[in-house]
PDB file of C-alpha atoms in Angstrom:
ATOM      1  CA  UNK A   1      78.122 142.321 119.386  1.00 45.00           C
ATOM      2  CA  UNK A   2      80.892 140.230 120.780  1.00 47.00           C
ATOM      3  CA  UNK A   3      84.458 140.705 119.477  1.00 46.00           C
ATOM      4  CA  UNK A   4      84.754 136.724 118.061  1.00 46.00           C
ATOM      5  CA  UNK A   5      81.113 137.529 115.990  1.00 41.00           C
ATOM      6  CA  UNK A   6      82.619 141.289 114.670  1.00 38.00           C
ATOM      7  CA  UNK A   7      86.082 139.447 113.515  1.00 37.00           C
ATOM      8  CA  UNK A   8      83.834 136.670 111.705  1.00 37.00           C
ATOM      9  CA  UNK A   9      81.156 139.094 110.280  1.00 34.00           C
ATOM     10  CA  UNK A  10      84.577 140.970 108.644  1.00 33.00           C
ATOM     11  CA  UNK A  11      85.951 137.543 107.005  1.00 32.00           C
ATOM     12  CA  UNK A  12      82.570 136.865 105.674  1.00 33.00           C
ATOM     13  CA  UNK A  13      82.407 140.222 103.924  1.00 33.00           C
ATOM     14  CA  UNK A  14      85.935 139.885 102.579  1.00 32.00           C
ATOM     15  CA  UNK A  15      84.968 136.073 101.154  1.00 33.00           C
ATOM     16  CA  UNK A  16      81.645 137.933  99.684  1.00 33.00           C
ATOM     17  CA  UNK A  17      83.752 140.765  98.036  1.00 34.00           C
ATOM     18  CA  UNK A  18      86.272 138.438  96.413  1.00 37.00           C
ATOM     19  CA  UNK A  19      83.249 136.166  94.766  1.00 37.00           C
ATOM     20  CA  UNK A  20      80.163 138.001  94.143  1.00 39.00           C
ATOM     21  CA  UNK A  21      78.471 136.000  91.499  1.00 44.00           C
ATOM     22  CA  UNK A  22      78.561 132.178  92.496  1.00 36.00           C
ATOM     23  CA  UNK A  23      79.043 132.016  96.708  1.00 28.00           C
ATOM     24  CA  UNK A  24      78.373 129.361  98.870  1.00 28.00           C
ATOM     25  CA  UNK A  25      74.751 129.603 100.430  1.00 30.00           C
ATOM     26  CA  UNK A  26      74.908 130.977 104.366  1.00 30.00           C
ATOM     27  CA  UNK A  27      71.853 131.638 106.139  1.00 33.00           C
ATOM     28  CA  UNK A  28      71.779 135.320 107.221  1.00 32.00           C
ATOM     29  CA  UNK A  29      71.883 135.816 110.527  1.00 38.00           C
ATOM     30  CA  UNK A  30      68.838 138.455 111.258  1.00 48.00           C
ATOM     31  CA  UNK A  31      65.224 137.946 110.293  1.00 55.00           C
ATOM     32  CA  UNK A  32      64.629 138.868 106.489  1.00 66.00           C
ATOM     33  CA  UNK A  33      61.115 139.991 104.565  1.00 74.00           C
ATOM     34  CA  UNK A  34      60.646 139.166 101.547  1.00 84.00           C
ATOM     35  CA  UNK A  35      61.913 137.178  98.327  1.00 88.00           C
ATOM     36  CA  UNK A  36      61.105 135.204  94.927  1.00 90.00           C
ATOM     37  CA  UNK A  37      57.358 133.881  94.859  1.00 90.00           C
ATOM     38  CA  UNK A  38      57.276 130.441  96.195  1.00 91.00           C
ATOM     39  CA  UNK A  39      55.205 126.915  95.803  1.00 89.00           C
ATOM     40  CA  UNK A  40      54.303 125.362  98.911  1.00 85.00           C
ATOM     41  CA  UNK A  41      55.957 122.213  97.781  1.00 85.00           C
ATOM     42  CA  UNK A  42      58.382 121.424  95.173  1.00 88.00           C
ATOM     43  CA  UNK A  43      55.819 121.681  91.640  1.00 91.00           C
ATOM     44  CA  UNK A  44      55.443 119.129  89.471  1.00 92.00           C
ATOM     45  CA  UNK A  45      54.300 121.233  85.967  1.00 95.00           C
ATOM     46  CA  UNK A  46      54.828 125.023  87.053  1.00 96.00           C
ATOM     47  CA  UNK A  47      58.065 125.991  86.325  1.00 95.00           C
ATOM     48  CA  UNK A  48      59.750 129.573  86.215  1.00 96.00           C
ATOM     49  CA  UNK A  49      60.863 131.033  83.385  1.00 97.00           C
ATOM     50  CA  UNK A  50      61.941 134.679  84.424  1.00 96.00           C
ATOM     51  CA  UNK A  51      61.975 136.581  87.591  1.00 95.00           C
ATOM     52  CA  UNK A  52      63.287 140.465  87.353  1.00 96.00           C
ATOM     53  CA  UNK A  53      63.395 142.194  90.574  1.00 94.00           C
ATOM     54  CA  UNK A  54      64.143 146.006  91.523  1.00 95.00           C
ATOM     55  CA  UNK A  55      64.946 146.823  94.847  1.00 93.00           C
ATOM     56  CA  UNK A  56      65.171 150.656  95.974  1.00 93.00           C
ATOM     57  CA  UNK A  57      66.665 151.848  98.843  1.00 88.00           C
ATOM     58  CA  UNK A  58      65.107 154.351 100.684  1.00 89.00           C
ATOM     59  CA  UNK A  59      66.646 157.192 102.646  1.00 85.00           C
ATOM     60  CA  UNK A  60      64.716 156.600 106.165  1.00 86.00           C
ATOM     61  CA  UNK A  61      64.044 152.951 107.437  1.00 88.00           C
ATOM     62  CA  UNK A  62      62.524 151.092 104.727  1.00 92.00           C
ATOM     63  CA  UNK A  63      63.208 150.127 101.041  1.00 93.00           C
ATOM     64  CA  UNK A  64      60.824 149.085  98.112  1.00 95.00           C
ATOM     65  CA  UNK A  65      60.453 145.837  95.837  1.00 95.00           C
ATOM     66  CA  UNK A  66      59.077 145.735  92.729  1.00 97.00           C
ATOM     67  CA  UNK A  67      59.081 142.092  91.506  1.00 96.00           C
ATOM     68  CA  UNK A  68      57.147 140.499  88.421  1.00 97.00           C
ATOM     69  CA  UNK A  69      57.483 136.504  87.961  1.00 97.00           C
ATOM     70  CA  UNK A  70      56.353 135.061  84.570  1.00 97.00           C
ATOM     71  CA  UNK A  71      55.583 131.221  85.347  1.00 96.00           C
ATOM     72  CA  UNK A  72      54.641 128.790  82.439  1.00 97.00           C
ATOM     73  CA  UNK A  73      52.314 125.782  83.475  1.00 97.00           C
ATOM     74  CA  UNK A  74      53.165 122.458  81.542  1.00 97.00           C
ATOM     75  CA  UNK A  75      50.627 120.410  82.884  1.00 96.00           C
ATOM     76  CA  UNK A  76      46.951 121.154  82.856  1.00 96.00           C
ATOM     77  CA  UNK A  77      44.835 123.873  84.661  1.00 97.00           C
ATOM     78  CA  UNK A  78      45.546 124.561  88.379  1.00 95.00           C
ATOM     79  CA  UNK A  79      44.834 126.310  91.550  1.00 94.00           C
ATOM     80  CA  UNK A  80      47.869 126.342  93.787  1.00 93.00           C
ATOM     81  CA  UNK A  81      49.089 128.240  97.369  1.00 92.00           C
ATOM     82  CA  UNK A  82      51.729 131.050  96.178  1.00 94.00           C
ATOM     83  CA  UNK A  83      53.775 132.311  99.219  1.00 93.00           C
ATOM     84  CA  UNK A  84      55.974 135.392  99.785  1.00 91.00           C
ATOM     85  CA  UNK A  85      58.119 135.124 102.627  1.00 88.00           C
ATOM     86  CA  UNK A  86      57.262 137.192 105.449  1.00 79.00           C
ATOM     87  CA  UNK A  87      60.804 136.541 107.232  1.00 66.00           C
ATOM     88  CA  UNK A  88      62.944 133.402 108.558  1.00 55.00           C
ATOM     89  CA  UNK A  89      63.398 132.895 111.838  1.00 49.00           C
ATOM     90  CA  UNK A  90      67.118 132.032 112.646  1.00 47.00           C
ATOM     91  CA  UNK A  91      66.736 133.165 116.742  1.00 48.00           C
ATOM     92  CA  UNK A  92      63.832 132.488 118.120  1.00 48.00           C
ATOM     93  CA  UNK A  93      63.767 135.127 120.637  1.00 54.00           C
ATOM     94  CA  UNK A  94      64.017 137.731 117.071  1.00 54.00           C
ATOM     95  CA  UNK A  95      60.622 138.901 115.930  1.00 58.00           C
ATOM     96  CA  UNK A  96      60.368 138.558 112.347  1.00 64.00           C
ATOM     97  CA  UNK A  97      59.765 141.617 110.167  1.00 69.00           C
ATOM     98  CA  UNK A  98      56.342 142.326 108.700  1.00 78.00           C
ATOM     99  CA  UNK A  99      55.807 144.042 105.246  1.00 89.00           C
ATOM    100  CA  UNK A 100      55.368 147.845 105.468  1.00 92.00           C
ATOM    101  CA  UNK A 101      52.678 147.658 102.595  1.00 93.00           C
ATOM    102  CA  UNK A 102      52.189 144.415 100.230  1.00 93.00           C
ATOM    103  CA  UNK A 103      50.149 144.643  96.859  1.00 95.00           C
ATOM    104  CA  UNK A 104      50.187 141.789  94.330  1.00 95.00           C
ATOM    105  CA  UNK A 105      48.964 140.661  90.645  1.00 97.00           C
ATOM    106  CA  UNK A 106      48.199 137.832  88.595  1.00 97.00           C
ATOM    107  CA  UNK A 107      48.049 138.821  84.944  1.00 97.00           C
ATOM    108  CA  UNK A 108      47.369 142.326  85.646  1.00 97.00           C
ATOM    109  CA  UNK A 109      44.057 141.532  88.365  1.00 97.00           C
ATOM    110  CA  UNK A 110      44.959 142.612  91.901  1.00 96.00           C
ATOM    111  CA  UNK A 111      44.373 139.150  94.173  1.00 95.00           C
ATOM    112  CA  UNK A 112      43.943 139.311  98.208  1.00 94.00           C
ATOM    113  CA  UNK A 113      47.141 137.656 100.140  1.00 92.00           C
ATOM    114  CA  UNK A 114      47.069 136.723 103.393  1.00 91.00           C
ATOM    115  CA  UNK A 115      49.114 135.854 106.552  1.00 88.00           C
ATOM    116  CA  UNK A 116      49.822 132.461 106.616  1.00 85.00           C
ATOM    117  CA  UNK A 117      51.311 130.773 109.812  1.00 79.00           C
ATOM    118  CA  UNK A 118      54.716 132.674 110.737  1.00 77.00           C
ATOM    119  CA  UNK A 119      56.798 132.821 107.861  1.00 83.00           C
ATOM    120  CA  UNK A 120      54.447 133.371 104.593  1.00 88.00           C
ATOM    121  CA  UNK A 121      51.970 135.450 103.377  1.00 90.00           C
ATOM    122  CA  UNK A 122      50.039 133.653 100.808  1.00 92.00           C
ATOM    123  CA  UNK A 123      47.413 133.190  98.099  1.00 93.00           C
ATOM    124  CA  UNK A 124      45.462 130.617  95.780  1.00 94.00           C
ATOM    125  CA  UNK A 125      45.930 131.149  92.164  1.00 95.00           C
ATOM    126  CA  UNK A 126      44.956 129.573  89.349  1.00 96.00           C
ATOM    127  CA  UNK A 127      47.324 128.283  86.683  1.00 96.00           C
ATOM    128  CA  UNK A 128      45.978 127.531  82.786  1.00 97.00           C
ATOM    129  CA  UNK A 129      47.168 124.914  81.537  1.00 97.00           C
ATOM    130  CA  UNK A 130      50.065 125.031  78.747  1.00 98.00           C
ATOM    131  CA  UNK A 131      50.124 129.005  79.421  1.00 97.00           C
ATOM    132  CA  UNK A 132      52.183 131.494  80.898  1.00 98.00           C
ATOM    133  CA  UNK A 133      51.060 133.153  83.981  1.00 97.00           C
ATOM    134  CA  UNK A 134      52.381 137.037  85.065  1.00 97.00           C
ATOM    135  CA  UNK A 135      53.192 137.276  88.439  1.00 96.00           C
ATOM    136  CA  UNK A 136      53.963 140.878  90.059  1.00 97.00           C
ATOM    137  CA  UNK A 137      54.310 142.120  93.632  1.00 95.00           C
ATOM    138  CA  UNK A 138      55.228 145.678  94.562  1.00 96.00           C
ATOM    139  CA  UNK A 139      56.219 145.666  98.318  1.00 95.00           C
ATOM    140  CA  UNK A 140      57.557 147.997 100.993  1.00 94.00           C
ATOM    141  CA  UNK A 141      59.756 146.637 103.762  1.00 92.00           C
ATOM    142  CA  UNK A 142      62.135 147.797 107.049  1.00 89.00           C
ATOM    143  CA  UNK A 143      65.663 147.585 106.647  1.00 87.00           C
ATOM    144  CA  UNK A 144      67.352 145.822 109.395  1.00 81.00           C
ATOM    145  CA  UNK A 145      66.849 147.450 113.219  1.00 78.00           C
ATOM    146  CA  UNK A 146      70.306 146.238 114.207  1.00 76.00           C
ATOM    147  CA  UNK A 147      72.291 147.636 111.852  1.00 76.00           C
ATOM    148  CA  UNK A 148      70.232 150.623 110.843  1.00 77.00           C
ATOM    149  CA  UNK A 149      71.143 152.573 114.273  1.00 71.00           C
ATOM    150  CA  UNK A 150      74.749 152.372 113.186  1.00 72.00           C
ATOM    151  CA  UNK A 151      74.068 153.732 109.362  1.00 74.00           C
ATOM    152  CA  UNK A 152      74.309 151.012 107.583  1.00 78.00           C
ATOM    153  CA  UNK A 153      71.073 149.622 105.461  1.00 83.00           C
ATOM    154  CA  UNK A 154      70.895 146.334 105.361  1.00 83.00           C
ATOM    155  CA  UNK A 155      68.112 144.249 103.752  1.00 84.00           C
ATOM    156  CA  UNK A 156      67.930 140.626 102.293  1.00 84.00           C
ATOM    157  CA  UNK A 157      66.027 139.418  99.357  1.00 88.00           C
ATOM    158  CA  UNK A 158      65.542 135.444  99.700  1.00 88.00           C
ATOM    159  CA  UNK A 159      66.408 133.859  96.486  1.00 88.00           C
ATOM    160  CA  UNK A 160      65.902 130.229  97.346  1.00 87.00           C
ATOM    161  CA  UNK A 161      62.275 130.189  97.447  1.00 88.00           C
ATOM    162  CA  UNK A 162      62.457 130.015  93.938  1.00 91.00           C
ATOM    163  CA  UNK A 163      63.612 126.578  93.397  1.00 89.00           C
ATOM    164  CA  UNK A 164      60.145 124.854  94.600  1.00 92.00           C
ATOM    165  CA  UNK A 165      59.124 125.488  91.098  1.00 92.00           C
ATOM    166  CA  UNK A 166      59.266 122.724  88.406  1.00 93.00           C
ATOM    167  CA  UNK A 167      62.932 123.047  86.484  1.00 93.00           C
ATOM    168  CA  UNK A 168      65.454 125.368  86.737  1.00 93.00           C
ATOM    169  CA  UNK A 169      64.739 129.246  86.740  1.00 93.00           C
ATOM    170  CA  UNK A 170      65.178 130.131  83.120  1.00 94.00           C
ATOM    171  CA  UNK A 171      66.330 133.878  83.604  1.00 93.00           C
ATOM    172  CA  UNK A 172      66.698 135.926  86.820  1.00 92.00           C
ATOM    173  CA  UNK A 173      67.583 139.503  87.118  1.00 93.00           C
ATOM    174  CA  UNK A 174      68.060 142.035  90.001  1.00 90.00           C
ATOM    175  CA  UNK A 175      68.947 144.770  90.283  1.00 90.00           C
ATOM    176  CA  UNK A 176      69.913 147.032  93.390  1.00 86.00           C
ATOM    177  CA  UNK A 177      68.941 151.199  93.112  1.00 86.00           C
ATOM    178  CA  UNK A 178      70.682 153.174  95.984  1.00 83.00           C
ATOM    179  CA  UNK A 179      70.147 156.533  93.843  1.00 83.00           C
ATOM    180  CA  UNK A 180      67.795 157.586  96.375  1.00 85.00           C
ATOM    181  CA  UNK A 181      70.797 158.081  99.004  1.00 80.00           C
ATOM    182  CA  UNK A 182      73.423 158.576  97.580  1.00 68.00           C
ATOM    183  CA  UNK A 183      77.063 157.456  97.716  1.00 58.00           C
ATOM    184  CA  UNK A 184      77.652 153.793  96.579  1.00 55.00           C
ATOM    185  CA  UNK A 185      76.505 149.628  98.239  1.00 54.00           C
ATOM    186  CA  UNK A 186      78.050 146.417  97.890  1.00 56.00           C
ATOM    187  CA  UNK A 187      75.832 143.533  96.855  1.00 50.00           C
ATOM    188  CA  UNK A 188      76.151 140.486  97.799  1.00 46.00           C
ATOM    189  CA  UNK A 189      74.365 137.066  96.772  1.00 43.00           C
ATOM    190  CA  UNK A 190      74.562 133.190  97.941  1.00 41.00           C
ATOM    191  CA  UNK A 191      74.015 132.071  94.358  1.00 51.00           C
ATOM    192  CA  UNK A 192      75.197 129.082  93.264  1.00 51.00           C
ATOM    193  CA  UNK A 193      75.321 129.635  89.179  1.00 55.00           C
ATOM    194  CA  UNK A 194      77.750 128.899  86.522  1.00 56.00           C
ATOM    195  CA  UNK A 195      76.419 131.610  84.113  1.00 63.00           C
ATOM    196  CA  UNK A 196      76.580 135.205  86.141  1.00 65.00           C
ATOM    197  CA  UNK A 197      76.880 138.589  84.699  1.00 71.00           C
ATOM    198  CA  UNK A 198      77.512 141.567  86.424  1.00 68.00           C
ATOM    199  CA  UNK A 199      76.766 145.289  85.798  1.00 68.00           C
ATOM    200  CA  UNK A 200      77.570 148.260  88.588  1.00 70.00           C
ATOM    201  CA  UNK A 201      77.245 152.170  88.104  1.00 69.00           C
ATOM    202  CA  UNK A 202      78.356 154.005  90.569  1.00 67.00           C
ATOM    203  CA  UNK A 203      74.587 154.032  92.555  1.00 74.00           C
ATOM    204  CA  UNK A 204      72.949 150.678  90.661  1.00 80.00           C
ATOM    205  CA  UNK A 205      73.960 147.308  90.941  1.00 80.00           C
ATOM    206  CA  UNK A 206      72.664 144.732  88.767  1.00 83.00           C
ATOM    207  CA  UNK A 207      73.350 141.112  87.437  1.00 80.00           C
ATOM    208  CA  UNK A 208      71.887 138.559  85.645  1.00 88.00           C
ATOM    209  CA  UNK A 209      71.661 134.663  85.722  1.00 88.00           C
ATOM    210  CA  UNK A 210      70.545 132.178  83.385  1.00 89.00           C
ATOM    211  CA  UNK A 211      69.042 129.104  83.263  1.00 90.00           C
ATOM    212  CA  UNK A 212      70.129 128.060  87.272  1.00 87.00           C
ATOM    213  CA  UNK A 213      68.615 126.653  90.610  1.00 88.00           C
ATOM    214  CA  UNK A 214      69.084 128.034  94.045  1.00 86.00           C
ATOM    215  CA  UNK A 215      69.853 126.464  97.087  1.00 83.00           C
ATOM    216  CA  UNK A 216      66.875 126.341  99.407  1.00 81.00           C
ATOM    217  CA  UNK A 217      68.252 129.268 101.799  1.00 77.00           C
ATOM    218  CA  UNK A 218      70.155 131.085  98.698  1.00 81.00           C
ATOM    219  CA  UNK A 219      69.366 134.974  99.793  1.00 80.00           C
ATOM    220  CA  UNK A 220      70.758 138.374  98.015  1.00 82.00           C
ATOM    221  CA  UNK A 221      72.122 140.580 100.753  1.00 80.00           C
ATOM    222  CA  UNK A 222      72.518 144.193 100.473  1.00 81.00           C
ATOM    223  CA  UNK A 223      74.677 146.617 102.808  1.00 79.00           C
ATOM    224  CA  UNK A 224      75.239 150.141 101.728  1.00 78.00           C
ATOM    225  CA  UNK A 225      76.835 152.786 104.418  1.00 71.00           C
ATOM    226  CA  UNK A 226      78.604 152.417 107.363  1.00 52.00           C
ATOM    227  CA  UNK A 227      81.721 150.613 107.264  1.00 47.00           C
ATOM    228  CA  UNK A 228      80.629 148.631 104.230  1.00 41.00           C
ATOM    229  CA  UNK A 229      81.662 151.422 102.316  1.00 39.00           C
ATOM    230  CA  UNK A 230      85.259 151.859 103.609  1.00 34.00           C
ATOM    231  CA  UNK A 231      85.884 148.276 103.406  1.00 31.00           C
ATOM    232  CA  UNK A 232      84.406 148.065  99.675  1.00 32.00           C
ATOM    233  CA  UNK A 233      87.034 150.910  99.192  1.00 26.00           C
TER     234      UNK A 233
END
């Protein structure tokens, strides 16, 4: 990495450690898997009232998400495409990450998901109308090549995929487990919301936002090891 991109990739970590709750949205540099179940166009009657995501870090090269999504349909019954993002392309010459393993559920039935173009792996499901619907995906992903050979695990959860749905999202929690190997990780999230609260243990991170809509490209990033840690000291 060229000295100009290390002395900017420091600034941005000291901006993200001063603000951790309500950032301006950046688009992460390195391809990303995963992040909040998505519409493939902004929904007129499906809106989301809670997402609560768990993301463990894993001691070798990948990490594990365990999502579940409860959406409420206002309008009458519906089959819509659902999408997961596989990974955003910000270089073309990267090749974007694929899911490790990828299982999903719709009110407690396990539904097929497929690749779809690039960027999405995705679904049909059906929507009642005036009832709530229970999304959950379990899925297991690789942390980031470039920084892994240097120790530090880096992964990004995209946020902003979230705000195709109908409204705002009514409650949204995550929460970041790093139990597994030890030591302590600095969160940080491209959130724009006025109601943030924040919890950390010495191996958990977790905080909570209410009743808020993402920017399009608004994306949790986690870093734990490496000089992360000596700068979060």
């Amino acid at each position: 990495m060229a000295r100009s991109s290390i002395f900017s990739f420091t600034l941005l970590l000291i901006a993200l450690l001063c603000s951790p709750c309500a950032l301006r949205a950046n688009p992460a540099p390195f391809p990303i898997a995963g992040g909040t179940v998505a519409a493939k166009s902004p929904h007129e009657t499906i809106r989301m009232d809670a997402e609560d995501v768990t993301i463990r870090m894993g001691k070798g090269r990948t990490y594990m998400v365990d999502a579940v999504y409860l959406m409420f349909n206002t309008g009458d019954e519906t089959t819509e495409w659902v999408g997961f993002p596989r990974g955003v392309e910000y270089d073309s010459e990267m090749e974007l990450p694929q899911f490790v393993q990828f299982h999903a559920w719709v009110d407690g039935r396990k539904v097929p998901f497929t690749k779809e173009g690039k960027q999405w792996l995705a679904g049909r499901v059906t929507f009642p109308g005036h009832t709530r619907t229970v999304i959950r995906v379990m899925y297991e992903a690789n942390y980031s090549e470039q920084f892994l050979y240097r120790g530090i695990r880096y992964a990004d959860y995209i946020v902003g995929t979230g705000s195709l749905w109908k409204d705002n999202i009514g409650t949204a929690i995550f929460t970041v487990d790093a139990s597994a190997i030890g030591g302590t990780g600095s969160l940080y999230a491209d959130i724009k919301a006025p109601h943030c609260r924040k919890l950390r243990t010495e191996q958990v991170l977790r905080f909570e936002v209410r009743d808020f809509k993402p920017e399009r490209d608004a994306t949790l990033r986690i870093e734990f090891g490496g000089p992360i840690r000596a700068l979060a000291q």
